[in-house]
Coordinates of C-alpha atoms in Angstrom, one line a residue:
Chain A
M1 CA 149.2 46.5 -84.1
P2 CA 149.6 48.9 -81.2
L3 CA 148.9 51.7 -83.5
M4 CA 146.2 51.1 -86.2
T5 CA 146.5 53.4 -89.3
P6 CA 143.6 55.6 -90.4
D7 CA 143.1 53.4 -93.0
A8 CA 142.9 50.6 -91.4
Y9 CA 140.6 51.8 -88.8
E10 CA 138.0 52.8 -91.5
D11 CA 138.6 49.3 -93.1
S12 CA 137.9 47.6 -89.9
L13 CA 134.7 49.5 -89.9
R14 CA 133.8 48.2 -93.3
R15 CA 133.9 44.6 -91.3
M16 CA 131.3 45.2 -88.9
K17 CA 128.0 44.5 -89.4
F18 CA 125.7 47.0 -87.0
K19 CA 122.4 46.5 -87.3
V20 CA 121.1 50.2 -87.8
Y21 CA 118.6 52.3 -88.7
L22 CA 118.1 55.7 -89.7
M23 CA 115.2 57.8 -90.6
G24 CA 113.1 55.1 -91.1
E25 CA 115.6 52.5 -93.1
E26 CA 118.1 49.9 -92.2
V27 CA 121.4 51.8 -93.0
E28 CA 123.4 48.9 -95.3
N29 CA 126.8 50.7 -95.5
V30 CA 127.4 52.7 -92.3
V31 CA 130.5 53.9 -93.3
D32 CA 130.1 55.7 -96.7
H33 CA 126.4 56.9 -95.5
P34 CA 126.1 61.0 -95.8
I35 CA 125.1 61.3 -92.3
I36 CA 127.1 59.4 -90.5
R37 CA 130.6 59.6 -92.4
P38 CA 131.8 62.7 -90.8
S39 CA 131.4 61.4 -87.2
M40 CA 133.5 58.5 -88.6
N41 CA 136.0 60.8 -90.0
S42 CA 136.1 62.7 -86.2
V43 CA 137.1 58.9 -84.5
K44 CA 139.4 58.6 -87.6
M45 CA 141.8 62.0 -86.4
T46 CA 142.1 60.6 -83.6
Y47 CA 144.2 57.6 -85.1
A48 CA 146.0 60.3 -87.8
L49 CA 147.2 62.4 -84.8
A50 CA 148.3 59.4 -82.9
Q51 CA 150.7 58.9 -85.9
D52 CA 152.1 62.7 -86.6
P53 CA 155.6 63.2 -84.7
E54 CA 154.0 66.5 -84.2
H55 CA 151.3 65.4 -81.8
E56 CA 152.4 61.7 -80.5
A57 CA 153.9 63.5 -77.3
L58 CA 150.1 64.1 -76.2
M59 CA 148.0 61.3 -78.6
T60 CA 150.5 58.0 -77.4
A61 CA 151.1 56.5 -74.2
T62 CA 153.5 54.0 -73.1
S63 CA 151.2 50.9 -72.0
S64 CA 151.2 50.4 -68.5
L65 CA 150.5 46.4 -68.9
T66 CA 153.0 46.0 -72.0
G67 CA 155.3 48.8 -72.0
G68 CA 155.0 49.6 -75.8
T69 CA 153.4 52.3 -77.3
I70 CA 149.5 52.9 -77.5
N71 CA 146.8 55.7 -78.7
R72 CA 146.5 57.7 -75.3
F73 CA 142.7 57.0 -75.4
C74 CA 143.7 53.2 -74.7
H75 CA 145.6 54.0 -72.0
L76 CA 145.3 53.5 -68.3
H77 CA 146.7 56.7 -66.7
Q78 CA 149.6 56.2 -64.7
S79 CA 150.3 59.7 -63.2
T80 CA 149.1 63.0 -63.0
G81 CA 151.0 63.8 -65.3
D82 CA 148.7 61.7 -67.9
L83 CA 145.6 63.4 -67.0
V84 CA 146.9 66.2 -67.9
K85 CA 148.2 65.5 -71.5
K86 CA 144.7 63.4 -71.8
V87 CA 143.0 66.7 -71.5
K88 CA 145.9 68.5 -73.9
M89 CA 144.4 65.7 -75.9
Q90 CA 141.0 66.6 -76.0
R91 CA 141.7 69.8 -76.8
L92 CA 143.7 69.2 -79.5
M93 CA 141.3 67.4 -81.6
G94 CA 138.3 69.7 -80.6
Q95 CA 140.6 72.0 -82.4
R96 CA 141.1 69.8 -85.4
T97 CA 137.4 68.1 -85.6
A98 CA 135.3 71.3 -84.5
A99 CA 133.3 68.3 -83.1
C100 CA 132.9 65.4 -80.8
F101 CA 135.5 63.1 -81.1
Q102 CA 133.7 60.4 -79.6
R103 CA 136.4 58.2 -78.4
C104 CA 136.9 59.4 -75.1
V105 CA 133.7 58.0 -73.5
G106 CA 135.5 54.8 -73.9
M107 CA 138.5 56.2 -72.4
D108 CA 137.3 57.5 -69.4
A109 CA 135.4 53.8 -68.6
V110 CA 137.9 52.0 -69.0
N111 CA 139.5 53.9 -66.3
A112 CA 137.1 53.5 -64.0
V113 CA 136.4 49.8 -64.5
D114 CA 139.9 49.3 -64.2
S115 CA 140.1 50.7 -60.4
V116 CA 136.3 49.3 -59.3
T117 CA 137.1 45.9 -60.5
F118 CA 140.2 45.6 -58.6
E119 CA 138.4 46.9 -55.1
M120 CA 135.6 44.6 -55.8
D121 CA 138.0 41.3 -55.9
A122 CA 140.1 42.9 -52.9
K123 CA 136.7 42.8 -50.8
L124 CA 134.7 40.0 -52.4
G125 CA 137.2 37.6 -53.7
T126 CA 135.5 37.9 -57.7
D127 CA 137.9 37.8 -60.7
Y128 CA 136.7 40.6 -62.0
H129 CA 139.5 42.4 -62.6
R130 CA 141.7 39.7 -64.5
R131 CA 139.1 39.6 -66.7
F132 CA 139.1 43.1 -67.1
R133 CA 142.6 43.5 -68.0
N134 CA 142.4 40.5 -70.1
F135 CA 139.8 43.2 -72.0
M136 CA 142.2 46.1 -72.0
L137 CA 145.2 44.2 -73.2
R138 CA 143.1 43.2 -76.1
M139 CA 142.0 47.2 -76.4
Q140 CA 145.4 48.4 -76.7
E141 CA 146.9 45.6 -78.7
E142 CA 144.1 46.4 -81.1
D143 CA 144.0 49.7 -81.0
W144 CA 139.7 49.8 -80.6
T145 CA 137.6 52.0 -80.3
V146 CA 135.3 51.0 -77.1
D147 CA 132.2 53.2 -76.8
G148 CA 131.6 53.8 -73.3
A149 CA 128.1 53.4 -72.1
M150 CA 126.3 54.5 -69.1
T151 CA 123.1 56.3 -69.5
D152 CA 119.8 53.9 -69.5
V153 CA 116.3 55.6 -70.7
K154 CA 114.8 55.4 -67.2
G155 CA 111.5 55.3 -67.7
D156 CA 109.9 57.4 -64.7
R157 CA 112.5 59.4 -63.0
G158 CA 110.4 59.1 -60.2
L159 CA 111.1 55.2 -59.6
G160 CA 113.9 52.8 -59.1
P161 CA 114.7 50.2 -61.6
S162 CA 113.2 47.5 -60.3
K163 CA 110.0 49.7 -59.3
Q164 CA 109.2 50.1 -63.2
A165 CA 106.3 49.2 -65.4
D166 CA 108.4 47.7 -67.7
P167 CA 111.4 45.9 -65.9
D168 CA 113.5 46.6 -69.3
L169 CA 113.9 50.5 -68.6
F170 CA 117.3 49.7 -67.3
C171 CA 119.5 47.2 -68.5
R172 CA 119.4 44.3 -66.5
V173 CA 120.3 40.3 -66.5
V174 CA 117.7 38.6 -67.5
E175 CA 118.7 35.0 -67.8
R176 CA 122.3 33.6 -66.0
R177 CA 123.7 30.7 -67.8
K178 CA 126.9 28.6 -67.1
E179 CA 128.7 30.5 -69.9
G180 CA 127.3 33.9 -69.3
I181 CA 124.7 36.3 -68.8
V182 CA 121.4 37.4 -71.4
V183 CA 120.9 40.8 -71.0
R184 CA 118.3 43.3 -71.8
G185 CA 117.4 47.4 -72.1
C186 CA 118.3 50.2 -73.8
K187 CA 121.4 52.8 -73.1
A188 CA 120.6 56.4 -74.7
H189 CA 122.7 58.7 -76.3
Q190 CA 125.3 56.8 -77.2
T191 CA 128.4 58.8 -78.5
G192 CA 130.1 57.3 -81.1
A193 CA 128.5 54.0 -81.1
L194 CA 128.7 53.1 -84.8
N195 CA 132.0 54.2 -85.2
S196 CA 133.5 51.7 -82.3
H197 CA 134.7 48.6 -82.1
W198 CA 133.9 47.1 -78.7
I199 CA 131.0 48.9 -75.8
L200 CA 132.0 48.9 -72.2
V201 CA 128.9 49.0 -70.6
M202 CA 128.2 50.3 -66.7
P203 CA 124.9 50.8 -64.4
T204 CA 123.4 54.2 -64.9
L205 CA 123.0 54.7 -61.3
T206 CA 123.5 54.1 -57.8
M207 CA 121.9 50.6 -57.1
T208 CA 119.9 49.3 -54.1
R209 CA 120.1 45.6 -52.9
E210 CA 116.7 45.3 -54.9
D211 CA 117.9 46.6 -57.9
A212 CA 120.6 44.0 -58.3
D213 CA 120.0 42.5 -61.4
F214 CA 120.0 45.8 -62.8
A215 CA 123.9 46.3 -61.3
L216 CA 125.8 45.2 -64.4
S217 CA 129.1 46.1 -66.5
F218 CA 130.0 44.2 -69.6
A219 CA 131.9 44.4 -72.8
A220 CA 130.7 43.2 -76.0
P221 CA 131.4 43.6 -79.4
A222 CA 129.6 46.5 -81.0
D223 CA 128.2 44.5 -83.6
A224 CA 127.2 41.8 -81.5
E225 CA 124.1 39.8 -82.5
G226 CA 121.6 41.6 -80.3
I227 CA 122.6 45.0 -80.5
V228 CA 120.0 47.6 -82.5
Y229 CA 121.1 51.0 -82.8
I230 CA 118.3 53.7 -84.2
Y231 CA 120.5 57.0 -85.4
G232 CA 119.6 59.7 -83.8
R233 CA 118.9 62.7 -85.2
Q234 CA 120.8 66.0 -85.4
S235 CA 119.6 69.4 -86.2
C236 CA 120.0 70.3 -89.8
D237 CA 121.4 67.0 -90.5
T238 CA 119.4 66.9 -94.2
R239 CA 122.3 68.9 -95.1
K240 CA 124.8 66.5 -95.4
L241 CA 122.5 64.8 -98.3
E242 CA 122.2 67.7 -100.4
G243 CA 126.0 67.4 -101.6
G244 CA 127.1 71.0 -101.2
R245 CA 130.6 72.6 -100.3
F246 CA 129.9 74.6 -97.4
D247 CA 126.1 75.3 -96.2
M248 CA 127.1 72.3 -93.6
G249 CA 129.2 74.7 -92.2
N250 CA 131.5 71.7 -91.6
R251 CA 131.8 69.2 -94.2
E252 CA 134.8 67.2 -93.1
F253 CA 133.9 66.2 -88.8
G254 CA 130.9 65.7 -86.8
G255 CA 129.6 63.7 -84.0
H256 CA 126.9 61.3 -83.4
E257 CA 124.7 60.0 -80.9
A258 CA 122.1 56.6 -81.0
M259 CA 119.5 54.4 -79.2
M260 CA 121.5 51.0 -78.0
I261 CA 119.3 48.0 -78.2
F262 CA 120.1 44.8 -75.7
D263 CA 117.4 42.4 -77.8
D264 CA 118.7 39.7 -75.0
L265 CA 122.0 40.1 -75.8
F266 CA 124.2 36.7 -75.1
V267 CA 127.7 38.1 -72.6
P268 CA 130.3 35.8 -71.7
W269 CA 131.0 35.4 -68.4
E270 CA 135.0 36.7 -69.4
N271 CA 133.4 39.6 -70.7
V272 CA 131.6 40.3 -67.1
F273 CA 132.8 42.7 -65.1
L274 CA 130.0 43.8 -62.5
C275 CA 127.0 41.4 -61.8
G276 CA 124.9 42.0 -59.0
E277 CA 127.2 43.4 -56.9
Y278 CA 125.2 46.9 -56.6
E279 CA 127.5 48.1 -53.4
F280 CA 130.4 48.7 -56.3
S281 CA 127.5 50.4 -59.0
G282 CA 127.7 54.1 -57.1
A283 CA 131.5 53.8 -57.2
L284 CA 131.8 53.1 -61.3
V285 CA 129.2 55.5 -61.6
E286 CA 130.5 58.2 -59.8
R287 CA 134.5 57.8 -61.0
F288 CA 133.2 57.5 -64.8
A289 CA 131.5 61.0 -64.4
A290 CA 134.4 62.5 -63.0
Y291 CA 136.2 60.9 -65.5
H292 CA 134.1 62.1 -68.4
R293 CA 133.7 65.7 -66.6
Q294 CA 137.6 66.1 -67.0
S295 CA 137.1 65.7 -70.2
Y296 CA 135.0 68.5 -70.7
G297 CA 137.6 71.0 -69.9
G298 CA 139.3 69.4 -73.0
C299 CA 137.0 68.7 -75.9
K300 CA 134.7 71.8 -74.9
V301 CA 137.7 74.3 -75.1
G302 CA 138.7 72.6 -78.1
V303 CA 135.7 73.5 -80.0
G304 CA 135.5 76.7 -78.1
D305 CA 138.6 77.9 -80.2
V306 CA 137.6 77.0 -83.1
L307 CA 134.3 79.0 -82.2
I308 CA 136.1 82.0 -80.7
G309 CA 138.8 82.1 -84.2
A310 CA 135.5 81.9 -86.1
A311 CA 133.9 85.0 -84.7
A312 CA 136.8 86.5 -85.0
L313 CA 137.2 86.3 -88.2
A314 CA 133.4 87.0 -89.2
A315 CA 134.7 90.2 -87.8
D316 CA 137.5 90.5 -89.8
Y317 CA 135.5 89.8 -92.7
N318 CA 132.5 92.6 -91.8
G319 CA 135.6 95.3 -91.1
A320 CA 134.4 95.3 -87.2
A321 CA 137.4 94.1 -86.0
R322 CA 138.6 97.3 -84.8
A323 CA 135.4 98.1 -82.7
S324 CA 135.9 98.2 -79.0
H325 CA 133.1 96.4 -77.9
V326 CA 134.1 93.2 -80.4
K327 CA 137.4 93.4 -78.9
D328 CA 136.0 92.6 -75.7
K329 CA 133.5 90.0 -76.6
L330 CA 136.1 88.4 -77.8
I331 CA 138.3 88.6 -74.8
E332 CA 135.3 87.9 -72.5
M333 CA 134.9 84.5 -74.9
T334 CA 138.6 83.6 -74.3
H335 CA 138.4 84.1 -70.3
L336 CA 135.5 82.1 -70.7
N337 CA 137.2 79.5 -72.8
E338 CA 140.6 79.3 -70.8
T339 CA 138.1 79.3 -67.4
L340 CA 136.9 75.3 -68.7
Y341 CA 140.6 74.3 -69.4
S342 CA 141.9 76.2 -65.8
C343 CA 139.6 73.1 -64.6
G344 CA 140.7 70.8 -66.6
I345 CA 144.0 70.6 -66.1
A346 CA 143.3 71.9 -62.3
C347 CA 141.2 68.5 -61.6
S348 CA 144.0 66.9 -63.3
A349 CA 146.7 68.0 -61.8
E350 CA 145.1 67.1 -58.3
G351 CA 144.4 63.9 -59.3
H352 CA 145.4 61.0 -57.3
R353 CA 146.2 56.7 -57.8
T354 CA 144.1 54.5 -56.9
A355 CA 144.2 50.7 -55.4
S356 CA 144.6 49.2 -59.0
G357 CA 147.6 51.9 -59.7
N358 CA 145.9 54.3 -62.3
Y359 CA 144.9 57.6 -61.6
L360 CA 141.9 59.4 -60.8
V361 CA 140.7 63.0 -61.1
D362 CA 139.6 64.9 -58.0
L363 CA 136.1 64.8 -57.9
L364 CA 134.9 68.1 -56.9
L365 CA 137.3 70.0 -59.4
A366 CA 136.2 68.2 -62.2
N367 CA 132.3 68.4 -61.1
V368 CA 132.9 72.1 -60.7
C369 CA 134.6 71.8 -64.4
K370 CA 131.4 70.3 -65.9
Q371 CA 129.3 72.7 -63.7
N372 CA 131.0 75.4 -65.5
V373 CA 130.5 73.7 -69.2
T374 CA 126.9 73.6 -68.6
R375 CA 126.8 77.0 -68.6
F376 CA 130.1 78.7 -70.3
P377 CA 129.5 77.4 -74.0
Y378 CA 126.6 79.0 -74.3
E379 CA 128.0 82.4 -73.7
I380 CA 130.5 81.7 -75.8
A381 CA 127.8 80.8 -78.4
R382 CA 125.8 83.7 -77.8
L383 CA 128.5 86.1 -77.8
A384 CA 130.0 84.3 -81.4
E385 CA 126.2 84.8 -82.7
D386 CA 126.6 88.8 -81.5
I387 CA 129.4 88.9 -83.4
A388 CA 128.2 87.0 -86.7
G389 CA 125.0 88.9 -86.6
G390 CA 121.7 87.8 -88.4
L391 CA 123.4 87.0 -91.3
M392 CA 124.2 84.0 -89.7
V393 CA 121.0 83.0 -90.0
T394 CA 118.5 84.7 -93.0
M395 CA 121.7 84.0 -95.1
P396 CA 120.9 82.1 -99.0
S397 CA 122.5 78.9 -99.6
E398 CA 125.8 77.9 -101.2
K399 CA 123.3 76.9 -104.4
D400 CA 121.9 80.4 -104.6
L401 CA 125.4 81.8 -104.7
G402 CA 126.5 79.4 -107.8
H403 CA 122.9 80.6 -109.7
P404 CA 124.0 82.5 -112.9
V405 CA 121.6 84.9 -111.7
A406 CA 121.3 84.8 -108.1
G407 CA 124.9 84.6 -107.1
R408 CA 125.4 87.8 -109.2
Y409 CA 123.6 89.7 -106.6
I410 CA 124.6 87.4 -103.7
E411 CA 128.2 88.4 -104.6
K412 CA 127.5 91.8 -104.8
Y413 CA 125.2 92.3 -101.6
L414 CA 126.9 90.2 -99.5
R415 CA 130.4 91.0 -99.7
G416 CA 132.3 92.6 -96.6
V417 CA 135.6 94.1 -96.6
P418 CA 136.3 94.1 -100.4
S419 CA 139.3 92.5 -99.9
V420 CA 137.2 89.1 -98.8
P421 CA 135.4 86.8 -101.0
T422 CA 132.0 86.8 -100.2
E423 CA 132.1 83.1 -100.3
H424 CA 134.6 83.1 -97.3
R425 CA 132.2 84.9 -95.2
M426 CA 129.9 83.0 -95.7
R427 CA 131.8 80.0 -94.9
I428 CA 132.9 81.4 -91.8
L429 CA 128.9 82.2 -90.9
R430 CA 127.7 78.8 -91.7
L431 CA 130.5 77.5 -89.1
I432 CA 129.4 79.6 -86.8
E433 CA 125.9 78.5 -87.3
N434 CA 126.7 74.3 -87.5
L435 CA 128.4 74.9 -84.0
T436 CA 125.6 77.2 -82.3
L437 CA 122.8 75.9 -84.0
G438 CA 123.3 73.0 -86.8
T439 CA 124.5 69.6 -86.3
A440 CA 127.5 70.5 -84.0
A441 CA 125.4 72.3 -81.5
V442 CA 124.7 68.9 -80.1
G443 CA 128.1 68.6 -79.0
Y444 CA 128.6 72.3 -78.0
R445 CA 125.4 73.2 -76.8
T446 CA 123.1 70.2 -75.2
E447 CA 126.3 68.0 -74.5
S448 CA 127.3 70.6 -72.3
M449 CA 124.3 70.6 -70.4
H450 CA 123.5 66.9 -69.7
G451 CA 126.9 65.2 -71.2
A452 CA 128.2 63.5 -68.4
G453 CA 125.6 64.2 -66.3
S454 CA 123.0 67.2 -65.9
P455 CA 124.0 69.8 -64.0
Q456 CA 122.0 69.0 -60.8
A457 CA 124.3 65.4 -60.8
Q458 CA 127.6 68.1 -60.3
R459 CA 126.1 70.3 -58.1
I460 CA 125.1 66.7 -55.5
M461 CA 129.1 65.9 -56.2
I462 CA 129.9 69.4 -55.0
S463 CA 127.7 69.3 -52.0
R464 CA 129.6 65.9 -50.8
Q465 CA 133.2 66.7 -51.4
G466 CA 132.4 70.6 -50.8
N467 CA 133.7 70.3 -47.2
L468 CA 131.6 72.6 -45.5
E469 CA 132.4 70.9 -42.0
H470 CA 135.9 72.3 -43.0
K471 CA 135.1 76.1 -44.3
K472 CA 132.6 76.0 -40.7
A473 CA 135.8 75.5 -38.5
L474 CA 137.8 77.8 -40.2
A475 CA 135.1 81.2 -39.9
K476 CA 135.2 79.9 -36.2
R477 CA 138.7 80.1 -35.5
I478 CA 138.9 83.7 -37.6
A479 CA 135.8 84.9 -35.4
G480 CA 137.2 84.0 -32.3
I481 CA 134.3 80.9 -31.8
P482 CA 135.7 77.6 -30.1
V483 CA 136.6 74.7 -33.0
Chain B
M1 CA 166.7 61.1 -45.2
S2 CA 168.6 57.9 -43.7
G3 CA 168.5 55.7 -40.7
G4 CA 172.0 56.2 -39.5
R5 CA 171.5 57.2 -35.8
E6 CA 168.9 55.2 -35.3
R7 CA 170.8 52.2 -35.3
E8 CA 173.3 53.4 -32.7
S9 CA 170.7 54.5 -30.1
G10 CA 168.8 51.2 -31.2
S11 CA 165.6 52.8 -31.7
A12 CA 163.9 53.1 -34.9
V13 CA 162.7 56.6 -36.0
V14 CA 159.6 57.1 -37.7
R15 CA 158.9 60.6 -39.2
I16 CA 155.5 61.9 -39.8
L17 CA 155.3 64.1 -42.3
F18 CA 152.4 66.3 -43.4
C19 CA 150.8 67.7 -46.3
G20 CA 150.7 71.5 -46.3
G21 CA 147.0 71.4 -44.9
C22 CA 144.9 73.3 -47.1
H23 CA 142.1 71.4 -47.8
P24 CA 141.9 68.3 -45.1
R25 CA 139.0 65.8 -44.7
I26 CA 140.6 63.9 -42.4
A27 CA 141.7 65.3 -38.9
R28 CA 145.7 65.1 -39.0
G29 CA 146.6 66.8 -36.2
R30 CA 144.7 64.2 -34.0
I31 CA 145.9 61.1 -36.2
A32 CA 149.0 62.1 -35.5
L33 CA 149.0 62.2 -32.1
D34 CA 147.3 59.0 -31.7
L35 CA 149.9 58.0 -33.8
R36 CA 153.0 59.1 -32.0
E37 CA 151.5 58.3 -28.6
A38 CA 151.2 54.6 -30.1
L39 CA 154.5 54.5 -32.1
E40 CA 156.7 56.0 -28.9
G41 CA 154.5 52.6 -26.8
M42 CA 155.9 50.4 -29.3
G43 CA 159.5 52.1 -28.7
C44 CA 159.8 54.4 -31.4
R45 CA 161.5 58.0 -31.5
V46 CA 158.8 59.9 -33.7
A47 CA 159.7 62.9 -35.7
Y48 CA 158.0 65.9 -37.5
G49 CA 158.4 67.4 -40.2
G50 CA 161.2 67.3 -43.1
G51 CA 164.3 66.1 -41.7
D52 CA 167.2 63.7 -42.8
E53 CA 166.4 61.8 -39.6
A54 CA 164.3 58.6 -40.7
D55 CA 164.0 54.7 -40.7
F56 CA 160.3 54.9 -41.5
V57 CA 158.1 57.8 -43.0
V58 CA 154.3 58.0 -42.1
F59 CA 153.3 60.9 -44.9
L60 CA 149.7 62.3 -43.5
C61 CA 147.9 63.7 -46.4
G62 CA 144.6 65.5 -45.8
C63 CA 143.3 64.5 -49.1
L64 CA 143.4 62.3 -51.7
S65 CA 146.1 64.8 -54.0
G66 CA 149.0 63.0 -51.4
C67 CA 151.0 66.4 -52.0
A68 CA 153.3 65.2 -49.3
F69 CA 154.5 61.6 -51.1
R70 CA 153.8 63.3 -54.4
D71 CA 156.8 65.6 -53.2
N72 CA 158.9 63.4 -51.5
P73 CA 160.6 60.5 -53.5
G74 CA 160.7 57.3 -51.1
D75 CA 164.2 56.2 -50.5
V76 CA 162.8 54.8 -46.4
P77 CA 160.2 52.8 -46.4
S78 CA 156.8 54.7 -45.7
V79 CA 153.0 54.8 -46.0
A80 CA 150.9 57.0 -47.3
V81 CA 148.1 58.3 -46.0
A82 CA 145.4 60.4 -48.2
E83 CA 142.3 61.3 -46.8
T84 CA 140.6 58.4 -45.9
T85 CA 142.8 55.8 -47.7
V86 CA 145.8 54.2 -46.6
D87 CA 148.2 53.3 -49.4
F88 CA 145.4 53.9 -51.6
R89 CA 143.0 51.5 -50.1
E90 CA 140.3 53.0 -48.7
V91 CA 140.0 52.2 -44.6
G92 CA 137.6 55.0 -43.4
E93 CA 139.1 57.6 -41.2
E94 CA 138.7 55.5 -37.6
R95 CA 140.9 53.0 -39.5
I96 CA 144.1 54.9 -40.2
V97 CA 145.7 54.8 -37.0
P98 CA 145.4 50.8 -36.5
E99 CA 146.8 50.7 -40.2
V100 CA 149.6 52.9 -40.3
L101 CA 150.6 51.3 -37.0
A102 CA 150.5 47.9 -38.7
R103 CA 152.6 48.7 -41.5
V104 CA 155.2 50.1 -39.3
E105 CA 155.2 46.9 -37.1
T106 CA 155.8 45.0 -40.1
F107 CA 158.5 47.0 -41.0
L108 CA 160.1 46.9 -37.4
K109 CA 159.7 43.3 -37.2
G110 CA 161.9 43.3 -41.0
R111 CA 164.1 45.3 -39.6
G112 CA 165.1 42.7 -36.8
R113 CA 165.4 40.3 -39.3
R114 CA 167.3 42.3 -41.2
F115 CA 170.0 44.0 -38.6
G116 CA 169.6 40.6 -36.6
G117 CA 168.7 42.4 -33.4
A118 CA 165.5 43.9 -31.2
T119 CA 163.2 46.1 -33.0
S120 CA 162.5 48.0 -29.7

């Protein structure tokens, strides 16, 4: 089953037994819960587009392990062309969902773990890469969605893992048995966790010798006994409970995050890929982060395409489209969005092969990409709000539009150009609201800031990769100073 | 590239092929000089640039993008240096020259067996 159908994917989730809490209640049916369901639809789209001949060139790849056709989200990148296609696929997915489609994090995790386990085995004589490749084969053959889990809750940021008042604030090994390990801790902000078949855990930062028990990478079924989820709230999330048609802005698609708690989770050795080899934790963090910073040069751009389109429609619908300042704002939004895309493509085109055979992005350019992503979507959102006007946040509800008395007033007074129904104008404004202030703002704004690492993390990498001494030598040569 | 002429003269030609050098993170020029000195000491002839004559190619790239070997399909035995990696494995800048020389030596030994003659 190298390519799972969308319905088979949904059915596979129905068979899973997640332990999850949402708004003070344990959720029995994750798939059909109205707050969760749109996020499942987004992941489901990764399966649907892979079956579509119109998109299979981006959505599928040839497995380096089996030679078979697989979903690109399960692929170990085999060339810079693969890295470029990854970004294009993510842009397409962003365009089709206007949301976080969640499956990237696992793709980025497996590509990072693949090269690091290979190098670890070569240096230390460990057996992690063989185990990991077995996991990869199953992932590809079963077309799993895998949730890459990195961010620990971290407690006191001024202290390292082993110095915390509560040692469980970083995920750690609490027991080593003959058959496997027992893990305790909590991963925060776990994107798409409840739409995933498996999780792939990685350390959250570079560990030192004294933090060896926290240098940990493993895979586990997402519904394994010992894993508890607490679902994260999103702005305006309860609009999904109102049963309406368009007040939620994007009725079909969304994203989600959850706390992922390991309450003494048992992991067999076959699924352990790093356990105490702290000196390789830094490379794993760095590579996963780089892949994920590349990802944002695709996914956020696709969502940006939708937001730019929505802003242009808002201008069309209220008759402002010909105003020069509106045209200029749309140009600026496009310029910013395409700059992000340029960075995503550039870090891919400048990627390189690793010792394990898969390809890694250019670290400097990937970090520049993500640094721009921490800024540009905010400006794009600001310009979209500017074009949309204040009605975006003062508009009555769709229920008022449907009311026999109030509805007549709304129809009459909120109409823009005569040729466009009032409801269409309201729908577009709700979509802009959703992307800039509502549930999708989690993905488009704050995730752009902090996802794949907060801005300072990129600046540290840019500093390391910037090659300042080379630049000094260039200046000396021009200035006539001996190099 | 081909190795026709070196077989006539008996000395292997090792060609050093640079990337463009837009963003180097290693001292490519110094490494090339060190390699040349050592390779000539091993009885090899060293050539630079993209000519045809080569029995073995050293791709010498300043960063991991590896433009030199990316743009040159490998029809001749070779070693790829990109930043501080040799054949995609991290070795550190100080180990680049010995790692490359080890690969050339291995090639020369194999060539000696294949052609039934000495390699220098």
